[in-house]
Short mmCIF file of C-alpha atoms in Angstrom, two decimals:
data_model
loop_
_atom_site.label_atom_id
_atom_site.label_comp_id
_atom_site.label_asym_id
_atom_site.label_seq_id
_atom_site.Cartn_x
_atom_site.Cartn_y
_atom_site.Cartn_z
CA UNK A 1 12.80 88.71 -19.68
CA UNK A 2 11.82 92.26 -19.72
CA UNK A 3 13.44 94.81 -16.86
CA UNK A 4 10.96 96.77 -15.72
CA UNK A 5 10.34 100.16 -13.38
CA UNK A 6 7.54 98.97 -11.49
CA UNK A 7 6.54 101.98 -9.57
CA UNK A 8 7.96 105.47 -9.05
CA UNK A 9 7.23 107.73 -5.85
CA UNK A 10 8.19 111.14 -5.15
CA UNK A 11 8.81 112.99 -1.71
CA UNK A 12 9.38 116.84 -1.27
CA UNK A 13 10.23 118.61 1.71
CA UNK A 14 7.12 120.84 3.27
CA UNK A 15 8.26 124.21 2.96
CA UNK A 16 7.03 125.85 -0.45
CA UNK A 17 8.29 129.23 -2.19
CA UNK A 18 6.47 131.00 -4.77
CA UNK A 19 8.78 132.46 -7.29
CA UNK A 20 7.79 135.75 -6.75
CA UNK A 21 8.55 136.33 -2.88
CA UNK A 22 11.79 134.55 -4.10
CA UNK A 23 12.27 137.29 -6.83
CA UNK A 24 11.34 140.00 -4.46
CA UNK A 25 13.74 138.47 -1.99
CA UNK A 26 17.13 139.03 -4.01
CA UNK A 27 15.94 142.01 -5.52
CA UNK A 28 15.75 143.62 -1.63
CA UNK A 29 19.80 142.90 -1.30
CA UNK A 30 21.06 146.25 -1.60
CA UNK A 31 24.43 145.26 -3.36
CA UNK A 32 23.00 144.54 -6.36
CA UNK A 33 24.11 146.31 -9.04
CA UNK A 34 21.40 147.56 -11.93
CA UNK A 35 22.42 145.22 -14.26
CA UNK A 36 21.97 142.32 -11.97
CA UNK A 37 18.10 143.76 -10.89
CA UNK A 38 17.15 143.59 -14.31
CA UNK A 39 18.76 139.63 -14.62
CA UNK A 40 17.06 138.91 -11.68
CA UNK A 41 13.60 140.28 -12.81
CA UNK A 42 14.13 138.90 -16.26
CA UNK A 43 15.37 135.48 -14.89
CA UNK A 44 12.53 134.74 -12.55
CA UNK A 45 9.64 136.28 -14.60
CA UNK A 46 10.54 134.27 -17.40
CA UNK A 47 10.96 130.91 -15.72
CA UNK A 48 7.51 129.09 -15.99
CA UNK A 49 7.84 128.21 -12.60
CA UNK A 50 5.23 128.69 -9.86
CA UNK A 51 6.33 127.17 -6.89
CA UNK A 52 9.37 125.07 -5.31
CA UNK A 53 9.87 123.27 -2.46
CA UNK A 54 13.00 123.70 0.02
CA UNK A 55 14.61 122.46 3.27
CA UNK A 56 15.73 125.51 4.10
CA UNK A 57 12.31 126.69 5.89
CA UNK A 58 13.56 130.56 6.65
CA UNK A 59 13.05 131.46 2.42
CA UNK A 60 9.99 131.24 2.78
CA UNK A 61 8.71 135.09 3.67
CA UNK A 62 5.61 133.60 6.42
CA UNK A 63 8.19 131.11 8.27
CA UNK A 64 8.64 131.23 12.11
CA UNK A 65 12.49 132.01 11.68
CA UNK A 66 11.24 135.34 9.96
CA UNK A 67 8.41 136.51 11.45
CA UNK A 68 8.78 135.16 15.19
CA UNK A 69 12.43 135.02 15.03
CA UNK A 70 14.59 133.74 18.91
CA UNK A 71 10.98 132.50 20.09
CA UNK A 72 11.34 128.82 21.55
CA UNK A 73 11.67 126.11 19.77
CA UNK A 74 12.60 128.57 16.30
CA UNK A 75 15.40 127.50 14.47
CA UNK A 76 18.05 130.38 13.69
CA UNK A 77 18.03 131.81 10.62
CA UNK A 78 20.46 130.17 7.66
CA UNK A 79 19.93 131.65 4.64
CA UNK A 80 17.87 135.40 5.40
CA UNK A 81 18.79 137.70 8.26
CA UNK A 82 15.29 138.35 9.42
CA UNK A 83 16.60 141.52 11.42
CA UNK A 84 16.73 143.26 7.51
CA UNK A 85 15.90 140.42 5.39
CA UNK A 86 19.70 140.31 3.78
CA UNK A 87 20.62 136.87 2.31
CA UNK A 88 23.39 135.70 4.69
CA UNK A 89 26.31 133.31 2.61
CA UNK A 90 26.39 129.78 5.26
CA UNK A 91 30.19 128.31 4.33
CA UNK A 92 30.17 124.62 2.83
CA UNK A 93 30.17 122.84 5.78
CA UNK A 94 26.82 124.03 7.63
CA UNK A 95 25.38 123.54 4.13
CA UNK A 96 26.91 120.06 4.10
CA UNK A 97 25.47 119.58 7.29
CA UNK A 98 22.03 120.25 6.37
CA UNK A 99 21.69 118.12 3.74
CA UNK A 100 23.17 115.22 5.94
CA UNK A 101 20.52 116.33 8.34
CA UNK A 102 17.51 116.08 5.86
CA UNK A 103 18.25 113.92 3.32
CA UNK A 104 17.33 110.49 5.18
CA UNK A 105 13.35 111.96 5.61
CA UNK A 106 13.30 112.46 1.84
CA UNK A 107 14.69 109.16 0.76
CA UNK A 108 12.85 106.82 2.78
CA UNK A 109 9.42 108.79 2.41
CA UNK A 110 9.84 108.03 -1.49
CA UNK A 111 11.49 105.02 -0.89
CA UNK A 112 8.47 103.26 1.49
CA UNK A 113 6.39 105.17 -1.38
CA UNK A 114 7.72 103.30 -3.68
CA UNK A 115 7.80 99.79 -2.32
CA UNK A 116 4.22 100.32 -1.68
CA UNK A 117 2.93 101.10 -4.97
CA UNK A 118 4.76 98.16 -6.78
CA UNK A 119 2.59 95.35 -6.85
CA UNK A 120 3.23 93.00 -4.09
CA UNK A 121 6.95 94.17 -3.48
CA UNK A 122 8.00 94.81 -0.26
CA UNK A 123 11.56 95.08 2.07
CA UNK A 124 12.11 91.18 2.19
CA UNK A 125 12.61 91.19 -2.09
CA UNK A 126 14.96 94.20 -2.25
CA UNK A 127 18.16 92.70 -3.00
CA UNK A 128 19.99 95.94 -3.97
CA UNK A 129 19.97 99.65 -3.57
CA UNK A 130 21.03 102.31 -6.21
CA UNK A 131 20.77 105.67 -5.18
CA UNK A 132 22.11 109.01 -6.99
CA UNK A 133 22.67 112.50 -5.88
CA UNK A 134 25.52 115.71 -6.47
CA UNK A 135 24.20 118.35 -3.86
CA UNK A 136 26.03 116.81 -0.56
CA UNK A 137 28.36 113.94 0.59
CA UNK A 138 28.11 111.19 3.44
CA UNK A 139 29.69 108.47 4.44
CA UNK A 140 28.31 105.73 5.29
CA UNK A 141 25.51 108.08 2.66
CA UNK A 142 22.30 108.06 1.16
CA UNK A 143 22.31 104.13 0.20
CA UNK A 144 23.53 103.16 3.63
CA UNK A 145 20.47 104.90 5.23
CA UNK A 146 18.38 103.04 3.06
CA UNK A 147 19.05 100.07 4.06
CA UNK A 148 19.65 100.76 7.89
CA UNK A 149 16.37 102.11 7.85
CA UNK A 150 14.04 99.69 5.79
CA UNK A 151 15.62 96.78 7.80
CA UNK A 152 16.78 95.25 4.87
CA UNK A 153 19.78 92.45 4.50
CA UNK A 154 22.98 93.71 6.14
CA UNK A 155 24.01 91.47 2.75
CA UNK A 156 21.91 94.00 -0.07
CA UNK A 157 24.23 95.44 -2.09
CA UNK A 158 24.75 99.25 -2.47
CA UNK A 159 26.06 101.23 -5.45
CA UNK A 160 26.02 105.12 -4.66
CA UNK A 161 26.12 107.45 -8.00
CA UNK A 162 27.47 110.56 -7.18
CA UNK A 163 28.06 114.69 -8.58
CA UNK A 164 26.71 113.36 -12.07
CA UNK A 165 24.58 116.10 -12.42
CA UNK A 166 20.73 116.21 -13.24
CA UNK A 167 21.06 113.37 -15.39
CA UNK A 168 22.60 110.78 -13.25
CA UNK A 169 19.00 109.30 -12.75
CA UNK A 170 20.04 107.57 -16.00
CA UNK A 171 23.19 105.62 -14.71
CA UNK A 172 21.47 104.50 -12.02
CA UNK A 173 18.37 102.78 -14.12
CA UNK A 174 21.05 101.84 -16.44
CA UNK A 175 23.01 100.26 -13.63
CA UNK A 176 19.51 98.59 -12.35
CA UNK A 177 19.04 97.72 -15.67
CA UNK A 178 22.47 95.86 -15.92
CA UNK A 179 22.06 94.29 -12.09
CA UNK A 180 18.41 92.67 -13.60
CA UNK A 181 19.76 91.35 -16.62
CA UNK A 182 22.71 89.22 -14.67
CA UNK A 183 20.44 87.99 -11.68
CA UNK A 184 16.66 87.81 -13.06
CA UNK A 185 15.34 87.95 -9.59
CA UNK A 186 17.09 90.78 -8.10
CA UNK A 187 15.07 93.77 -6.95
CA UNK A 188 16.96 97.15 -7.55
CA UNK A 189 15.78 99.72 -5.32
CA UNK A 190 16.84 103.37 -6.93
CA UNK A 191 16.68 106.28 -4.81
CA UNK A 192 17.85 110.22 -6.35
CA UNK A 193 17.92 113.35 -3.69
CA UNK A 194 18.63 116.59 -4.32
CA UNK A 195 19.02 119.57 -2.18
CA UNK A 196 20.05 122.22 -4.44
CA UNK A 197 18.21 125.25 -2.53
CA UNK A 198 21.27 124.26 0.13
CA UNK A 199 23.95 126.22 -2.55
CA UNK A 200 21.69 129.73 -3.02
CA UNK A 201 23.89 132.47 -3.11
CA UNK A 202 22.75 136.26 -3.81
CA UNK A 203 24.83 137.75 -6.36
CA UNK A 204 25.34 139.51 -9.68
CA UNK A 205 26.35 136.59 -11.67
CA UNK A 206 24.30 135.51 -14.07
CA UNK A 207 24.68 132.26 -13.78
CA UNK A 208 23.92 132.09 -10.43
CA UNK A 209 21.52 134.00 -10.63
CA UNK A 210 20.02 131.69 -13.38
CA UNK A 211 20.67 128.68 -10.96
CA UNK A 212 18.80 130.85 -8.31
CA UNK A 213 15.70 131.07 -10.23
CA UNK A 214 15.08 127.53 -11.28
CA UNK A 215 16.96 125.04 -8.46
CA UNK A 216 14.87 123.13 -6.22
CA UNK A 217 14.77 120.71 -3.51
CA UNK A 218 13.44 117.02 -3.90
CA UNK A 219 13.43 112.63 -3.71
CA UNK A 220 11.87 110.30 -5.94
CA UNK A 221 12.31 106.24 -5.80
CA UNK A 222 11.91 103.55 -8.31
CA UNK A 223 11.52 99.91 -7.87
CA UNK A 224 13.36 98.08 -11.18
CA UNK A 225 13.22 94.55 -11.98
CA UNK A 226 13.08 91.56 -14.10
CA UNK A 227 10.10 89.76 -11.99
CA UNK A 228 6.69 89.51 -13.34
CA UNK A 229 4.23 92.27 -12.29
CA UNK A 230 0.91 91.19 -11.45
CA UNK A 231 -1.73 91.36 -14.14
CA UNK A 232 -2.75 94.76 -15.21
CA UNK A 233 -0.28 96.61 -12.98
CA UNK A 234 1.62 99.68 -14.84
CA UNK A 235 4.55 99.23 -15.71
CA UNK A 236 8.03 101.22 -17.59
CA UNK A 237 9.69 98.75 -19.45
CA UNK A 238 13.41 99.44 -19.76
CA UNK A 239 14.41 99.34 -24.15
CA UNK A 240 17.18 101.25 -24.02
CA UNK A 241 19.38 103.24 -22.55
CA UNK A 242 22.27 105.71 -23.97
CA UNK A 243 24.52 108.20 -23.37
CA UNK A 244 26.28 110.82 -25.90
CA UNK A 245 28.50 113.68 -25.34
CA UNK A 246 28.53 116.92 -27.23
CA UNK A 247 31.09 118.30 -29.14
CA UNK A 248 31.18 121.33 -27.64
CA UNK A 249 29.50 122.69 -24.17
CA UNK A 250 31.67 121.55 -21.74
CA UNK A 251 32.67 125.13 -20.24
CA UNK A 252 28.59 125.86 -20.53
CA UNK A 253 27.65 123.55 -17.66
CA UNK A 254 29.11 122.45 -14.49
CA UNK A 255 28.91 121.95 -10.99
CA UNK A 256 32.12 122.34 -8.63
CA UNK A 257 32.76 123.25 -4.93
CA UNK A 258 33.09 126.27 -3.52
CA UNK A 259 33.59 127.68 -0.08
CA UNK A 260 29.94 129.38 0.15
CA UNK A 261 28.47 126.32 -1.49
CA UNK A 262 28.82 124.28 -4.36
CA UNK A 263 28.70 126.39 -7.76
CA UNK A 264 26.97 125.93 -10.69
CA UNK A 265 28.18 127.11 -14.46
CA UNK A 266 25.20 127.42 -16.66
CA UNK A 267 26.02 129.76 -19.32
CA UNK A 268 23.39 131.67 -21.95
CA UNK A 269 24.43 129.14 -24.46
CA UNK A 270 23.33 126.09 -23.39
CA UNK A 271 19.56 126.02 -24.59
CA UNK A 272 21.00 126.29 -28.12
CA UNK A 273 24.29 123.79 -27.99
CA UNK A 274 21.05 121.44 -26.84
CA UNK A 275 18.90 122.44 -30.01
CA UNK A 276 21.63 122.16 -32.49
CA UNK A 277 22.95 118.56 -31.20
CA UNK A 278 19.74 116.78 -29.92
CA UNK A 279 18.71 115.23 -32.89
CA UNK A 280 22.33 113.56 -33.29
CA UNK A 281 21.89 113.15 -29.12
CA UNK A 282 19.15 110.78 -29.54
CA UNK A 283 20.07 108.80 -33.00
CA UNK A 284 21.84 106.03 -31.04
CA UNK A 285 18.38 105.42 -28.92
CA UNK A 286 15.93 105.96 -31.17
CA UNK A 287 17.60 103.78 -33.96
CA UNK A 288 15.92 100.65 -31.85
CA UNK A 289 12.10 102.09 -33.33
CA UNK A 290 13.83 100.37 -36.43
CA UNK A 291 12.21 103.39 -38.62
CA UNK A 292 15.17 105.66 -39.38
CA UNK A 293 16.35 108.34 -36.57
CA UNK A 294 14.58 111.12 -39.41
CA UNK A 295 11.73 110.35 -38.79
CA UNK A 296 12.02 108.43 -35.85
CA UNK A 297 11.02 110.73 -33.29
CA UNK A 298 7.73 111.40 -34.84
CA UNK A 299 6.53 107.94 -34.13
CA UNK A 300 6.99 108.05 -30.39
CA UNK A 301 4.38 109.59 -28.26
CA UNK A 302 5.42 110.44 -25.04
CA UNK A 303 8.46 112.82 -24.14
CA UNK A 304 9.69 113.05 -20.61
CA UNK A 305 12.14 115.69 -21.06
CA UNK A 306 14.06 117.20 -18.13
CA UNK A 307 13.78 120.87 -17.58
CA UNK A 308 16.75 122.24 -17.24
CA UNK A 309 14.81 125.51 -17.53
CA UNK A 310 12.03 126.63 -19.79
CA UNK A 311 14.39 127.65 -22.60
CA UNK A 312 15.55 124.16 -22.53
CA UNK A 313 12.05 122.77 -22.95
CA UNK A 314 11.13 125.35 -25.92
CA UNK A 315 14.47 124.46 -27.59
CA UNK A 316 13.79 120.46 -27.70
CA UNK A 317 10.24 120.85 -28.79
CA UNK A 318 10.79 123.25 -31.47
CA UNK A 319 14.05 120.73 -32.57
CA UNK A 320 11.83 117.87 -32.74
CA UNK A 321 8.68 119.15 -33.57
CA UNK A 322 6.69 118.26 -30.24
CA UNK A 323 3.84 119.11 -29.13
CA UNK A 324 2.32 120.79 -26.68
CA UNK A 325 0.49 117.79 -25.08
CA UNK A 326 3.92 115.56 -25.78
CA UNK A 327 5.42 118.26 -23.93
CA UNK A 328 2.81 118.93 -21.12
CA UNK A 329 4.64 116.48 -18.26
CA UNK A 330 7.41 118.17 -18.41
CA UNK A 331 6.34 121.81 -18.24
CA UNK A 332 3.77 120.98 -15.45
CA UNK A 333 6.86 119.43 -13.06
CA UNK A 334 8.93 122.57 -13.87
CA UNK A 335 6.06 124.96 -13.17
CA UNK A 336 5.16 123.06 -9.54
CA UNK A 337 8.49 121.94 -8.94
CA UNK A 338 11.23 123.41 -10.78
CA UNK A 339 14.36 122.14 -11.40
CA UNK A 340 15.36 119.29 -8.75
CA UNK A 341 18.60 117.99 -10.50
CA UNK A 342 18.40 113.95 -10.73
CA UNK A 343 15.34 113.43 -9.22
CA UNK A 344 13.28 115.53 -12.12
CA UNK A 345 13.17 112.88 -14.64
CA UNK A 346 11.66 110.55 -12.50
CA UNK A 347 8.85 113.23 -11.16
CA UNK A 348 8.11 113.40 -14.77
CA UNK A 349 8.20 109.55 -15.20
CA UNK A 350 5.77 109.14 -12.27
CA UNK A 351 3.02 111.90 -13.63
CA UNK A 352 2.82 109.89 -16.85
CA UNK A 353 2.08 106.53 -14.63
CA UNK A 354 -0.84 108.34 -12.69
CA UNK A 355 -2.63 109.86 -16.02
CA UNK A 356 -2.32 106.19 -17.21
CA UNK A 357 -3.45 104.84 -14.31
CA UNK A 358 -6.19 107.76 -14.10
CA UNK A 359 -7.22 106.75 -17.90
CA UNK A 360 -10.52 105.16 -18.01
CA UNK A 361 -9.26 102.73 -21.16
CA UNK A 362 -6.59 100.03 -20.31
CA UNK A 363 -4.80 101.44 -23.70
CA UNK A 364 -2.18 100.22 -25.28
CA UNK A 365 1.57 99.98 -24.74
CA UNK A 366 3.12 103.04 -25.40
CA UNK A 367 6.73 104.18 -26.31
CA UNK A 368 8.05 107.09 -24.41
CA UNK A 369 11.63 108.73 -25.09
CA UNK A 370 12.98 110.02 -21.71
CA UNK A 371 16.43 112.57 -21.77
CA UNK A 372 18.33 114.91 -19.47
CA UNK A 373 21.27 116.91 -19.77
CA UNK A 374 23.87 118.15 -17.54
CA UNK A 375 27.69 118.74 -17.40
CA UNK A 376 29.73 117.09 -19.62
CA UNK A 377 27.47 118.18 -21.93
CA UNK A 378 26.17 115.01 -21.71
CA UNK A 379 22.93 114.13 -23.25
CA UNK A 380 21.07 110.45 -21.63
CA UNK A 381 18.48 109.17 -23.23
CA UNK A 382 16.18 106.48 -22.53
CA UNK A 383 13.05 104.42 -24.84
CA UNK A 384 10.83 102.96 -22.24
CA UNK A 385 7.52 100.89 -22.52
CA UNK A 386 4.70 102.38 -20.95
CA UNK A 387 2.14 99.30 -20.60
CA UNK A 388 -0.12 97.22 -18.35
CA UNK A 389 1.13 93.57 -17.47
CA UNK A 390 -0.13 90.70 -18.96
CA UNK A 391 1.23 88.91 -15.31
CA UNK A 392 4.08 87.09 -17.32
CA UNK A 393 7.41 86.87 -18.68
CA UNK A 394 7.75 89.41 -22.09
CA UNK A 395 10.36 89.62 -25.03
CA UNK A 396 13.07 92.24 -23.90
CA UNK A 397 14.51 95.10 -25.49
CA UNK A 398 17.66 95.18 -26.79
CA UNK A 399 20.50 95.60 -24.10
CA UNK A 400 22.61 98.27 -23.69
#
């Protein structure tokens, strides 16, 4: 049998920022130094991002909590002072205790999103829940809401991944993948959320201030199973999934937890400890094309590649010779989205099954090589299927 996503669906929260009122923003605090105006400008101007979305409703220059602020029914400001516009520095816990606060709207927009797009699935086949997220903690958490609030089985079981980093969408198919392949009928529902506009913080580092310009908030859900789709439904077929570390780049990105938030390292270097090692990153996947990893990559059509930033994405095209259209899906998520942690991949996964659902053709099945990075530095990989079902059982890919 052949483990399948059968649909993805994303959910972001309402508020959007353009990059440039959130340049112009930090560039207003008066305690930054030269140097730091000059990151921040450089940063943000070179980003390839347009817009992000946010919970946090007061970074936004036009929102009630700035321009009507103590009015009725207006929240208080939490991240911008709108007396003089200085970014205030909220301690862990009221952080925390927004993204407890907004994190069940997210999941279970893209979750019902989800379940609705698949092809006849609905609450009554979910038999287990996968979700993923590093930007808050609750318990009973994310998974728990899930099934509270679909109604499903007080039976479905729950496996939370948790402070993985931007890839951890990857353990989470893989662990759907692995859940399939025991019980052929299960139905893994897999849920990542991020909220990483909840850990701004103005300041001259550069790595926060790199963090600053590209971090954004957002949910995206995938149904995965071994069950039949109905004829000519879309569908990712799971190949392969693997996971390699680096030898070197472990000081060049991580996440940890501070007192003003949780903190994120992402140092100069780590567009080019990606280019140098990528190749060697994605040997053990793409061996499965059965061509030789050389030449390998040149065989495989589409690229969902997770934008860590837009250095990131020129560094694994120029390694493996991509082009612009293989690379297109990713830029476009980064330039509407930015960077939304786990939950990226999966935005990307989801605008490749519209434009082949848009297609006027059926087509034919196509092989697409999914990766993200994060702190370790790990490198996941993925070779999926894209294809339309044939309504029946299908030869699997190797398992991991």
């Amino acid at each position: 049998m052949t483990i399948s996503v059968r649909s993805i669906s994303t959910a972001v929260p309402p508020t959007v920022i353009q990059q440039a009122d959130m340049r112009d923003l930090l560039l207003a605090q008066p305690e930054r130094s030269r140097l730091a105006r000059r990151l921040i400008s450089a940063a943000f101007d070179a980003s390839a991002i347009d817009t992000r979305h946010t919970v946090v409703s007061d970074l936004a220059p036009d929102s009630p909590e700035r321009l009507d602020p103590g009015a009725d029914g207006v929240a208080a400001p939490f991240f911008v002072d709108p007396a003089d516009g200085h970014v205030l520095s909220p301690t862990t816990r009221p952080r925390n205790d927004r993204y407890v606060a907004e994190v069940p709207g997210l999941i279970l927009d893209a979750a019902r999103g989800a379940l609705a797009a698949s092809g006849g699935l609905g609450t009554a086949d979910v038999t287990h829940v996968v979700t993923a997220s590093c930007t808050g903690f609750f318990a009973p958490g994310p998974d728990y809401v899930l099934v509270r609030d679909l109604g499903l089985p007080a039976t479905t079981r729950r496996l939370h991944v948790g402070f993985m980093g931007c890839y951890a969408a990857f353990p989470a198919l893989s662990a759907a993948r692995s859940i399939c392949v025991e019980d052929p009928d299960a139905v893994v529902l897999v849920v990542c959320v991020e909220l990483c506009s909840l850990h701004l913080e103005a300041s001259d580092d550069p790595d926060v201030i790199v963090a600053s310009s590209v971090f954004a908030d957002g949910a995206a859900a995938a149904v995965v199973t071994g069950r039949p789709a109905p004829e000519g439904h879309l569908v990712l077929d799971l190949d392969t999934l693997r996971t390699t570390l680096t030898p070197v780049g472990e000081q060049d990105m991580a996440w940890t937890i501070g007192d003003h938030g949780f903190e994120m390292v992402l140092s100069r270097y780590v567009p080019s400890i990606i280019s140098a090692h990528i190749r060697g990153a994605l040997d053990p996947v793409l061996a499965e094309i059965g061509t030789g990893t050389e030449t390998a990559h040149a065989e495989v059509p589409r690229w969902a590649v997770h934008p860590g930033g837009r250095s990131v994405l020129d560094k694994v095209q120029d390694a493996l010779a991509l082009d612009d259209a293989q690379m297109a899906p990713s830029r476009d998520v980064l330039r509407e989205h930015g960077n939304m942690s786990s939950a990226t991949i999966l935005f990307i996964l989801a605008r490749m099954l519209q434009d082949a659902a848009d297609s006027p053709a059926p087509g034919e099945p196509e092989q697409v090589c999914a990766m993200a990075f994060g702190p370790g530095l790990t490198v996941e990989s993925a070779l999926l299927t894209l294809r339309r079902s044939d309504g029946g059982d299908c030869v699997s890919g190797d398992e991991q």
